Short mmCIF file of C-alpha atoms in Angstrom, two decimals:
data_model
loop_
_atom_site.label_atom_id
_atom_site.label_comp_id
_atom_site.label_asym_id
_atom_site.label_seq_id
_atom_site.Cartn_x
_atom_site.Cartn_y
_atom_site.Cartn_z
CA MET C 335 -119.85 -98.63 53.57
CA ALA C 336 -122.71 -98.34 56.07
CA ARG C 337 -121.49 -99.19 59.53
CA LEU C 338 -123.33 -101.93 61.38
CA ALA C 339 -123.80 -101.40 65.10
CA LEU C 340 -122.48 -104.42 66.99
CA SER C 341 -122.87 -105.11 70.65
CA THR C 342 -119.57 -105.69 72.45
CA PRO C 343 -117.86 -107.77 73.57
CA LEU C 344 -120.32 -110.42 72.32
CA ASP C 345 -122.68 -110.05 69.39
CA VAL C 346 -124.89 -113.13 69.03
CA ARG C 347 -127.72 -113.29 66.50
CA LEU C 348 -130.19 -115.60 64.85
CA LEU C 349 -130.86 -114.13 61.43
CA ALA C 350 -134.00 -114.72 59.41
CA ARG C 351 -132.45 -113.15 56.32
CA GLY C 352 -129.10 -113.00 54.49
CA LEU C 353 -126.00 -111.52 56.04
CA SER C 354 -123.33 -109.29 54.54
CA VAL C 355 -120.02 -110.86 55.49
CA GLY C 356 -117.94 -107.86 54.45
CA GLU C 357 -119.94 -105.45 56.59
CA ALA C 358 -119.91 -107.88 59.50
CA LEU C 359 -116.11 -108.22 59.48
CA ALA C 360 -115.59 -104.47 58.95
CA ALA C 361 -117.85 -103.68 61.93
CA PHE C 362 -116.23 -106.36 64.11
CA ASN C 363 -112.78 -105.06 63.23
CA ALA C 364 -113.83 -101.50 64.08
CA ALA C 365 -115.34 -102.66 67.38
CA HIS C 366 -112.07 -104.35 68.38
CA GLY C 367 -109.44 -101.81 67.45
CA GLU C 368 -106.97 -103.02 70.07
CA ALA C 369 -107.03 -106.70 69.14
CA GLY C 370 -103.84 -108.05 67.58
CA GLY C 371 -105.64 -110.76 65.65
CA ILE C 372 -109.13 -111.39 64.30
CA VAL C 373 -110.21 -114.72 62.84
CA SER C 374 -113.49 -115.15 61.02
CA PHE C 375 -115.27 -118.20 59.69
CA LEU C 376 -118.01 -118.10 57.09
CA GLY C 377 -120.01 -121.25 56.30
CA LYS C 378 -122.03 -121.39 53.11
CA VAL C 379 -124.51 -123.75 51.49
CA ARG C 380 -122.51 -125.89 49.08
CA PRO C 381 -123.98 -126.67 45.66
CA ASP C 382 -123.51 -130.38 46.38
CA GLY C 383 -124.99 -132.86 43.96
CA ASP C 384 -128.65 -131.98 43.67
CA VAL C 385 -129.09 -129.90 46.83
CA ARG C 386 -131.48 -127.13 45.86
CA ALA C 387 -132.16 -125.60 49.25
CA LEU C 388 -131.47 -126.03 52.91
CA GLU C 389 -133.71 -125.22 55.87
CA LEU C 390 -132.63 -124.61 59.43
CA THR C 391 -135.18 -124.70 62.21
CA HIS C 392 -134.57 -123.57 65.77
CA TYR C 393 -136.42 -123.53 69.08
CA GLU C 394 -136.75 -119.96 70.21
CA PRO C 395 -136.50 -120.45 74.01
CA LEU C 396 -133.29 -122.50 73.74
CA THR C 397 -131.37 -121.69 70.58
CA LEU C 398 -130.31 -118.07 71.09
CA PRO C 399 -129.64 -118.43 74.85
CA GLY C 400 -127.51 -121.49 74.04
CA MET C 401 -125.50 -119.52 71.48
CA GLN C 402 -125.00 -116.71 73.99
CA GLU C 403 -123.65 -119.16 76.56
CA LEU C 404 -121.36 -120.62 73.92
CA ALA C 405 -119.98 -117.17 73.06
CA SER C 406 -119.36 -116.45 76.75
CA SER C 407 -117.56 -119.72 77.27
CA ALA C 408 -115.34 -119.08 74.22
CA GLN C 409 -114.55 -115.61 75.47
CA ALA C 410 -113.51 -116.87 78.89
CA ARG C 411 -111.59 -119.90 77.66
CA PHE C 412 -109.54 -118.14 74.98
CA GLU C 413 -109.35 -114.70 76.61
CA LEU C 414 -111.10 -113.13 73.66
CA ASP C 415 -111.52 -109.38 73.35
CA GLY C 416 -114.82 -110.20 71.68
CA ALA C 417 -116.78 -112.61 69.54
CA LEU C 418 -119.43 -112.47 66.85
CA VAL C 419 -121.72 -115.49 66.49
CA TRP C 420 -124.35 -115.25 63.79
CA HIS C 421 -126.48 -118.10 62.50
CA ARG C 422 -129.09 -118.08 59.78
CA VAL C 423 -132.42 -119.84 60.22
CA GLY C 424 -135.04 -120.47 57.55
CA VAL C 425 -134.55 -121.48 53.94
CA MET C 426 -131.25 -120.87 52.11
CA VAL C 427 -130.03 -121.69 48.61
CA PRO C 428 -126.52 -122.79 47.50
CA GLY C 429 -123.94 -120.03 47.84
CA GLU C 430 -125.79 -118.33 50.71
CA ALA C 431 -124.16 -117.85 54.10
CA ILE C 432 -125.39 -120.16 56.88
CA VAL C 433 -123.13 -119.10 59.69
CA MET C 434 -120.50 -116.51 60.49
CA VAL C 435 -118.31 -116.36 63.57
CA ALA C 436 -115.43 -114.06 64.43
CA ALA C 437 -113.04 -113.97 67.36
CA ALA C 438 -110.77 -111.10 68.37
CA ALA C 439 -107.82 -111.64 70.67
CA ARG C 440 -104.48 -110.21 71.65
CA HIS C 441 -102.61 -113.10 70.02
CA ARG C 442 -103.47 -114.95 66.84
CA ARG C 443 -103.43 -118.46 68.33
CA ASN C 444 -106.28 -117.53 70.70
CA ALA C 445 -108.28 -115.95 67.89
CA PHE C 446 -107.87 -119.08 65.73
CA GLU C 447 -108.80 -121.43 68.54
CA GLY C 448 -111.74 -119.28 69.62
CA ALA C 449 -113.29 -119.32 66.14
CA ASP C 450 -112.60 -123.03 65.73
CA TYR C 451 -114.21 -123.81 69.11
CA LEU C 452 -117.26 -121.70 68.28
CA MET C 453 -117.78 -123.54 65.00
CA ASP C 454 -117.30 -127.03 66.43
CA HIS C 455 -119.93 -126.28 69.05
CA LEU C 456 -122.39 -124.62 66.69
CA LYS C 457 -122.13 -127.70 64.47
CA SER C 458 -122.93 -130.25 67.14
CA ALA C 459 -124.18 -128.51 70.24
CA ALA C 460 -126.49 -125.68 69.15
CA TRP C 461 -130.25 -126.24 69.06
CA LEU C 462 -130.60 -126.22 65.28
CA TRP C 463 -131.99 -128.82 62.91
CA LYS C 464 -131.10 -128.89 59.24
CA ARG C 465 -132.86 -130.43 56.27
CA GLU C 466 -131.96 -130.39 52.61
CA LYS C 467 -134.19 -130.22 49.57
CA ARG C 468 -132.98 -132.60 46.89
CA GLY C 469 -134.57 -133.67 43.60
CA ASN C 470 -136.77 -136.11 45.50
CA GLY C 471 -137.90 -133.83 48.30
CA TRP C 472 -136.76 -132.74 51.77
CA HIS C 473 -134.38 -134.84 53.87
CA TRP C 474 -133.25 -134.24 57.45
CA VAL C 475 -129.48 -134.06 57.84
CA GLU C 476 -128.06 -136.53 60.35
CA PRO C 477 -125.29 -135.26 62.64
CA ARG C 478 -121.95 -136.42 61.21
CA GLY C 479 -119.55 -138.56 63.23
CA ALA C 480 -116.77 -136.11 62.31
CA ASP C 481 -118.64 -133.26 64.03
CA ARG C 482 -118.77 -135.34 67.20
CA THR C 483 -115.03 -136.00 66.98
CA ASP C 484 -114.34 -132.30 66.40
CA LEU C 485 -116.27 -131.46 69.54
CA ASP C 486 -114.32 -133.95 71.62
CA ARG C 487 -111.11 -132.02 70.84
CA TRP C 488 -112.16 -129.39 73.39
CA LYS C 489 -112.85 -131.72 76.30
CA MET A 848 -155.05 -124.98 78.10
CA GLY A 849 -153.13 -128.10 79.20
CA VAL A 850 -149.57 -128.84 78.09
CA ARG A 851 -148.24 -128.09 74.63
CA ILE A 852 -145.86 -130.72 73.18
CA LEU A 853 -143.51 -129.44 70.44
CA PHE A 854 -141.93 -131.79 67.91
CA LEU A 855 -138.59 -130.37 66.73
CA GLY A 856 -136.60 -131.27 63.62
CA PRO A 857 -137.25 -134.74 62.19
CA LEU A 858 -139.67 -135.58 65.02
CA ARG A 859 -142.12 -133.20 63.37
CA ASP A 860 -142.29 -135.47 60.32
CA ILE A 861 -142.77 -138.60 62.44
CA ALA A 862 -145.50 -136.90 64.48
CA GLY A 863 -147.12 -135.54 61.35
CA GLU A 864 -147.66 -132.21 63.09
CA PRO A 865 -145.48 -129.51 64.68
CA GLU A 866 -147.22 -129.61 68.07
CA ARG A 867 -149.95 -131.28 70.08
CA GLU A 868 -152.01 -130.18 73.09
CA VAL A 869 -152.53 -132.67 75.91
CA PRO A 870 -154.14 -132.38 79.35
CA ALA A 871 -151.99 -131.31 82.34
CA PRO A 872 -150.18 -132.55 84.35
CA LEU A 873 -147.83 -134.58 82.17
CA ASP A 874 -145.11 -136.92 83.44
CA TRP A 875 -142.68 -139.21 81.53
CA ALA A 876 -145.13 -142.11 81.29
CA GLY A 877 -147.87 -139.72 80.21
CA LEU A 878 -145.60 -138.22 77.57
CA LEU A 879 -144.66 -141.61 76.11
CA ALA A 880 -148.35 -142.54 75.93
CA ALA A 881 -149.37 -139.18 74.45
CA VAL A 882 -146.91 -139.13 71.54
CA GLY A 883 -147.50 -142.59 70.07
CA PRO A 884 -145.12 -145.56 69.79
CA ASP A 885 -142.78 -144.18 67.05
CA ILE A 886 -141.99 -140.96 68.88
CA ALA A 887 -141.88 -142.85 72.20
CA ASP A 888 -139.12 -145.07 70.75
CA GLN A 889 -137.17 -141.96 69.78
CA LEU A 890 -137.66 -140.43 73.22
CA ARG A 891 -136.12 -143.44 74.92
CA GLU A 892 -132.84 -142.83 73.02
CA PRO A 893 -130.27 -141.04 75.20
CA ARG A 894 -129.43 -138.58 72.42
CA VAL A 895 -133.01 -137.25 72.32
CA HIS A 896 -133.58 -134.55 74.93
CA VAL A 897 -136.66 -133.01 76.50
CA ALA A 898 -137.11 -129.39 77.55
CA CYS A 899 -139.85 -128.15 79.83
CA GLY A 900 -140.50 -124.46 80.49
CA SER A 901 -137.44 -123.44 78.37
CA ARG A 902 -135.03 -125.65 80.30
CA VAL A 903 -133.45 -128.86 79.02
CA LEU A 904 -134.06 -131.61 81.57
CA GLY A 905 -130.97 -133.34 82.95
CA ASP A 906 -133.14 -136.41 83.57
CA LYS A 907 -136.07 -136.44 81.16
CA THR A 908 -137.80 -139.30 82.98
CA ARG A 909 -138.47 -136.82 85.80
CA LEU A 910 -140.66 -134.67 83.55
CA ASP A 911 -143.33 -132.87 85.55
CA ALA A 912 -145.18 -130.50 83.22
CA ARG A 913 -147.98 -128.40 84.60
CA GLU A 914 -150.84 -126.39 83.18
CA GLY A 915 -149.52 -123.97 80.51
CA ASP A 916 -146.07 -125.56 80.21
CA GLU A 917 -144.42 -126.11 76.87
CA VAL A 918 -142.63 -129.47 76.47
CA ALA A 919 -140.14 -129.55 73.58
CA LEU A 920 -138.85 -132.84 72.18
CA LEU A 921 -135.29 -132.29 70.92
CA PRO A 922 -133.70 -134.80 68.56
CA PRO A 923 -129.96 -134.71 67.76
CA VAL A 924 -128.97 -131.36 66.31
CA SER A 925 -127.30 -130.63 62.96
CA GLY A 926 -126.40 -126.96 62.74
CA GLY A 927 -123.64 -124.97 61.06
CA MET Z 138 -119.92 -101.49 48.28
CA ALA Z 139 -117.44 -101.27 45.38
CA ARG Z 140 -116.36 -104.72 44.33
CA LEU Z 141 -112.64 -105.41 44.37
CA ALA Z 142 -111.31 -107.49 41.51
CA LEU Z 143 -109.37 -110.45 42.90
CA SER Z 144 -107.27 -112.88 40.93
CA THR Z 145 -108.29 -116.50 41.45
CA PRO Z 146 -107.53 -118.96 42.80
CA LEU Z 147 -104.64 -117.09 44.48
CA ASP Z 148 -104.50 -113.38 45.20
CA VAL Z 149 -101.14 -112.40 46.68
CA ARG Z 150 -100.19 -108.78 47.32
CA LEU Z 151 -97.69 -106.54 49.01
CA LEU Z 152 -99.55 -103.37 49.89
CA ALA Z 153 -97.93 -99.98 50.38
CA ARG Z 154 -101.14 -98.52 51.83
CA GLY Z 155 -104.02 -99.52 54.10
CA LEU Z 156 -106.40 -102.33 53.28
CA SER Z 157 -110.16 -102.56 53.71
CA VAL Z 158 -110.81 -105.88 55.42
CA GLY Z 159 -114.56 -105.83 54.79
CA GLU Z 160 -114.17 -105.32 51.06
CA ALA Z 161 -111.43 -107.94 50.91
CA LEU Z 162 -113.59 -110.61 52.57
CA ALA Z 163 -116.67 -109.67 50.53
CA ALA Z 164 -114.68 -109.96 47.28
CA PHE Z 165 -113.05 -113.22 48.35
CA ASN Z 166 -116.43 -114.66 49.30
CA ALA Z 167 -117.89 -113.63 45.95
CA ALA Z 168 -114.91 -115.13 44.11
CA HIS Z 169 -115.44 -118.48 45.86
CA GLY Z 170 -119.18 -119.03 45.68
CA GLU Z 171 -118.91 -122.80 45.80
CA ALA Z 172 -116.71 -123.06 48.90
CA GLY Z 173 -118.37 -124.51 51.98
CA GLY Z 174 -116.10 -122.63 54.37
CA ILE Z 175 -113.99 -119.47 54.36
CA VAL Z 176 -111.58 -118.59 57.15
CA SER Z 177 -109.90 -115.21 57.34
CA PHE Z 178 -107.21 -113.86 59.61
CA LEU Z 179 -106.52 -110.18 60.13
CA GLY Z 180 -103.42 -109.07 62.02
CA LYS Z 181 -103.24 -105.54 63.38
CA VAL Z 182 -100.67 -103.33 65.07
CA ARG Z 183 -101.36 -103.58 68.80
CA PRO Z 184 -101.17 -100.44 70.92
CA ASP Z 185 -98.67 -102.20 73.19
CA GLY Z 186 -96.93 -100.14 75.84
CA ASP Z 187 -95.37 -97.21 74.05
CA VAL Z 188 -95.33 -98.55 70.50
CA ARG Z 189 -96.11 -95.57 68.28
CA ALA Z 190 -95.46 -97.04 64.87
CA LEU Z 191 -94.20 -100.13 63.14
CA GLU Z 192 -92.26 -100.42 59.90
CA LEU Z 193 -92.01 -103.44 57.66
CA THR Z 194 -89.33 -103.62 55.01
CA HIS Z 195 -89.14 -106.19 52.24
CA TYR Z 196 -86.76 -107.18 49.46
CA GLU Z 197 -88.58 -106.83 46.17
CA PRO Z 198 -86.99 -109.72 44.22
CA LEU Z 199 -87.70 -112.26 46.99
CA THR Z 200 -90.65 -111.18 49.13
CA LEU Z 201 -93.60 -111.36 46.74
CA PRO Z 202 -92.38 -114.48 44.88
CA GLY Z 203 -91.91 -116.16 48.26
CA MET Z 204 -95.47 -115.28 49.30
CA GLN Z 205 -96.77 -116.63 45.99
CA GLU Z 206 -94.98 -119.93 46.56
CA LEU Z 207 -96.41 -120.06 50.07
CA ALA Z 208 -99.96 -119.53 48.76
CA SER Z 209 -99.47 -122.30 46.18
CA SER Z 210 -98.16 -124.71 48.77
CA ALA Z 211 -101.11 -123.98 51.08
CA GLN Z 212 -103.53 -124.49 48.21
CA ALA Z 213 -102.04 -127.87 47.32
CA ARG Z 214 -101.63 -129.10 50.87
CA PHE Z 215 -105.13 -128.22 52.12
CA GLU Z 216 -106.98 -128.60 48.81
CA LEU Z 217 -108.07 -124.99 48.95
CA ASP Z 218 -110.48 -123.54 46.42
CA GLY Z 219 -108.49 -120.35 46.78
CA ALA Z 220 -106.41 -118.16 49.05
CA LEU Z 221 -105.84 -114.48 49.65
CA VAL Z 222 -102.47 -113.42 51.07
CA TRP Z 223 -101.99 -109.71 51.61
CA HIS Z 224 -99.18 -108.10 53.58
CA ARG Z 225 -98.58 -104.45 54.28
CA VAL Z 226 -95.14 -102.92 53.98
CA GLY Z 227 -94.04 -99.45 55.09
CA VAL Z 228 -95.00 -97.58 58.24
CA MET Z 229 -98.19 -98.42 60.19
CA VAL Z 230 -99.70 -97.07 63.39
CA PRO Z 231 -101.57 -98.98 66.16
CA GLY Z 232 -104.94 -100.27 65.02
CA GLU Z 233 -103.87 -100.53 61.37
CA ALA Z 234 -103.96 -103.85 59.54
CA ILE Z 235 -100.57 -105.50 58.91
CA VAL Z 236 -101.65 -108.71 57.27
CA MET Z 237 -104.77 -110.41 56.00
CA VAL Z 238 -105.10 -113.97 54.77
CA ALA Z 239 -108.16 -115.94 53.75
CA ALA Z 240 -108.63 -119.56 52.74
CA ALA Z 241 -111.65 -121.08 50.98
CA ALA Z 242 -112.25 -124.81 51.01
CA ARG Z 243 -114.94 -127.41 50.67
CA HIS Z 244 -114.75 -128.30 54.37
CA ARG Z 245 -114.14 -126.01 57.30
CA ARG Z 246 -111.21 -127.94 58.78
CA ASN Z 247 -109.18 -127.37 55.60
CA ALA Z 248 -110.05 -123.68 55.54
CA PHE Z 249 -108.98 -123.27 59.19
CA GLU Z 250 -105.73 -125.16 58.69
CA GLY Z 251 -104.97 -123.34 55.44
CA ALA Z 252 -105.27 -119.91 57.07
CA ASP Z 253 -103.31 -121.04 60.13
CA TYR Z 254 -100.51 -122.46 57.94
CA LEU Z 255 -100.34 -119.26 55.87
CA MET Z 256 -99.98 -117.13 59.00
CA ASP Z 257 -97.36 -119.32 60.66
CA HIS Z 258 -95.25 -119.13 57.52
CA LEU Z 259 -95.73 -115.41 56.94
CA LYS Z 260 -94.60 -114.84 60.53
CA SER Z 261 -91.36 -116.77 60.30
CA ALA Z 262 -90.60 -117.62 56.71
CA ALA Z 263 -91.49 -114.56 54.61
CA TRP Z 264 -88.81 -112.07 53.63
CA LEU Z 265 -90.01 -109.24 55.84
CA TRP Z 266 -88.26 -107.32 58.59
CA LYS Z 267 -90.12 -105.43 61.27
CA ARG Z 268 -89.09 -102.59 63.52
CA GLU Z 269 -91.05 -100.68 66.13
CA LYS Z 270 -90.92 -97.06 67.07
CA ARG Z 271 -91.04 -96.61 70.84
CA GLY Z 272 -90.55 -93.57 73.03
CA ASN Z 273 -86.77 -93.98 72.70
CA GLY Z 274 -86.60 -94.55 68.95
CA TRP Z 275 -86.75 -97.41 66.47
CA HIS Z 276 -86.02 -101.02 67.48
CA TRP Z 277 -85.80 -104.09 65.27
CA VAL Z 278 -88.12 -106.88 66.30
CA GLU Z 279 -86.39 -110.19 66.94
CA PRO Z 280 -88.10 -113.34 65.66
CA ARG Z 281 -89.95 -114.94 68.59
CA GLY Z 282 -89.24 -118.50 69.69
CA ALA Z 283 -93.00 -119.14 69.63
CA ASP Z 284 -93.12 -118.33 65.91
CA ARG Z 285 -90.45 -120.93 65.28
CA THR Z 286 -92.42 -123.50 67.28
CA ASP Z 287 -95.61 -122.64 65.37
CA LEU Z 288 -93.80 -123.26 62.10
CA ASP Z 289 -92.55 -126.65 63.24
CA ARG Z 290 -96.16 -127.82 63.62
CA TRP Z 291 -96.36 -128.18 59.84
CA LYS Z 292 -93.23 -130.30 59.35
CA MET I 1081 -70.68 -101.01 37.85
CA GLY I 1082 -69.38 -103.88 39.99
CA VAL I 1083 -71.51 -105.73 42.53
CA ARG I 1084 -74.15 -104.07 44.67
CA ILE I 1085 -74.39 -105.36 48.28
CA LEU I 1086 -77.76 -104.78 50.00
CA PHE I 1087 -78.12 -104.73 53.78
CA LEU I 1088 -81.63 -105.83 54.80
CA GLY I 1089 -83.41 -105.30 58.10
CA PRO I 1090 -81.17 -104.75 61.13
CA LEU I 1091 -78.00 -105.24 59.03
CA ARG I 1092 -78.72 -101.84 57.52
CA ASP I 1093 -78.20 -100.20 60.91
CA ILE I 1094 -74.97 -102.13 61.55
CA ALA I 1095 -73.65 -101.23 58.10
CA GLY I 1096 -74.72 -97.62 58.51
CA GLU I 1097 -76.02 -97.59 54.93
CA PRO I 1098 -78.64 -99.51 52.91
CA GLU I 1099 -76.21 -100.65 50.20
CA ARG I 1100 -72.61 -100.61 49.06
CA GLU I 1101 -70.93 -100.97 45.64
CA VAL I 1102 -67.84 -103.20 45.41
CA PRO I 1103 -65.76 -104.41 42.44
CA ALA I 1104 -66.72 -107.64 40.65
CA PRO I 1105 -66.26 -110.56 40.92
CA LEU I 1106 -67.17 -111.19 44.54
CA ASP I 1107 -66.83 -114.51 46.38
CA TRP I 1108 -67.48 -115.45 50.04
CA ALA I 1109 -64.05 -114.33 51.27
CA GLY I 1110 -64.37 -111.12 49.30
CA LEU I 1111 -67.81 -110.47 50.75
CA LEU I 1112 -66.62 -110.97 54.34
CA ALA I 1113 -63.74 -108.58 53.71
CA ALA I 1114 -65.94 -105.99 51.98
CA VAL I 1115 -68.61 -105.66 54.68
CA GLY I 1116 -66.42 -105.13 57.73
CA PRO I 1117 -65.99 -107.31 60.83
CA ASP I 1118 -69.41 -106.70 62.47
CA ILE I 1119 -71.44 -107.67 59.42
CA ALA I 1120 -68.99 -110.50 58.69
CA ASP I 1121 -69.73 -111.94 62.14
CA GLN I 1122 -73.44 -111.83 61.35
CA LEU I 1123 -72.91 -113.46 57.96
CA ARG I 1124 -71.18 -116.45 59.54
CA GLU I 1125 -74.36 -117.21 61.54
CA PRO I 1126 -76.38 -119.99 59.90
CA ARG I 1127 -79.62 -118.04 60.28
CA VAL I 1128 -78.32 -115.19 58.10
CA HIS I 1129 -78.83 -115.91 54.39
CA VAL I 1130 -77.36 -114.48 51.20
CA ALA I 1131 -79.17 -113.99 47.90
CA CYS I 1132 -77.45 -113.36 44.59
CA GLY I 1133 -79.31 -112.45 41.41
CA SER I 1134 -82.71 -112.84 43.19
CA ARG I 1135 -81.99 -116.36 44.41
CA VAL I 1136 -81.28 -117.37 47.99
CA LEU I 1137 -78.06 -119.39 48.05
CA GLY I 1138 -78.30 -122.88 49.51
CA ASP I 1139 -74.62 -122.61 50.41
CA LYS I 1140 -73.67 -118.98 50.85
CA THR I 1141 -69.94 -119.77 51.02
CA ARG I 1142 -70.16 -120.62 47.31
CA LEU I 1143 -71.10 -117.04 46.42
CA ASP I 1144 -69.90 -116.14 42.93
CA ALA I 1145 -71.24 -112.67 42.11
CA ARG I 1146 -70.40 -111.18 38.73
CA GLU I 1147 -70.50 -107.73 37.17
CA GLY I 1148 -73.98 -106.21 37.68
CA ASP I 1149 -75.17 -108.75 40.26
CA GLU I 1150 -77.06 -107.71 43.36
CA VAL I 1151 -76.05 -109.50 46.57
CA ALA I 1152 -78.64 -109.25 49.38
CA LEU I 1153 -77.72 -110.01 52.98
CA LEU I 1154 -80.80 -111.44 54.71
CA PRO I 1155 -80.96 -111.54 58.52
CA PRO I 1156 -83.66 -113.54 60.34
CA VAL I 1157 -87.13 -112.38 59.31
CA SER I 1158 -89.92 -111.03 61.52
CA GLY I 1159 -93.09 -110.56 59.50
CA GLY I 1160 -96.81 -110.74 60.21
#
């Protein structure tokens, strides 16, 4: 399998095209050979009801810098060996990956919490706006109350 | 070249355009007047933020955009 | 990348040789196209102090059936679309994978909790015994109090 | 062929061998006598389990192993 080159300890990307989750995890694992535990999360477009497509827009000057700060704060807080934070932008169809994060740490609890923290913040605190294409056109997705509650867990 | 106002996410649909050019300088009152009543109502909500020159303003009512600045209007996010 | 054939919804294995984490996640992702979230955990031998190797022994008639029951209970409890539970046995060196689990679910919270639950139980409730080879020979690893506490979280 | 006793994990080192063949039938008292005092001490600990015929006994003192059975002595686990 072709080996992706990752930057270490933090690899943060906004991707305009699809991502290969297997290659990403293999490269992250190789980049963190001394970690005891690696947790990854992959979020995909669900074929819910009549959702035909999903579009994520970002704001260049804020979105990626915000994700980089998030990765740094996760690394410091959970003593991570490293983190991968990748988010798709543009149009995606059901089954496609939207987001992938991974956290490497000495102990598994830190790796789990690091990945969980990254996702809760990407969901409600990253500069990204999502809309869905349904049978009757495009609709902006409102932030969910549950995402807000998830975020409050880390305060 | 004035000040460029960017409408992000759902604000783009309300504005009917992704961006608008207005004369510099631009303060909070000027912004509210420039964007029309519907967007102005949104801007007054605490959960809608304003960035100027790539920085999110802690207090958006202190907006002070100069010639060439980009002012981004940021509604609540929905990522992941 | 060659596509692994996984059994669905549960793929439970004891592996006598190394595992390819990238291929495993890619296959699991492909097998669960409709899941909204997939969480994986990878545990590796840490190059701690003078640990040169690690050996895991199992008891054939109990170990794999016990892991299968564990996967079923995780699936039911967290409404998982599927789970992957792979554990190495035999001798491993630092950097090698010991265990990999993955959980696919409609919502990310369930996927995170499913993977976390699987790991806590593999650590303290699977029929596996671990010993480490240090400079002065082989030493059996005692169960850690923390593992016990982790397990109690699910009661 | 009798009953085969298997020593798992660290019990193997205490026993000095991975398994031992003893005459059938084998009950709890017989097991304690057959394995020697060090292993017997371990077996009395609640966290050491006994399996017979591929099933972990809920009450190990009710062991009733017959001709051909395999009795596995299971010390505390340490996986992952």
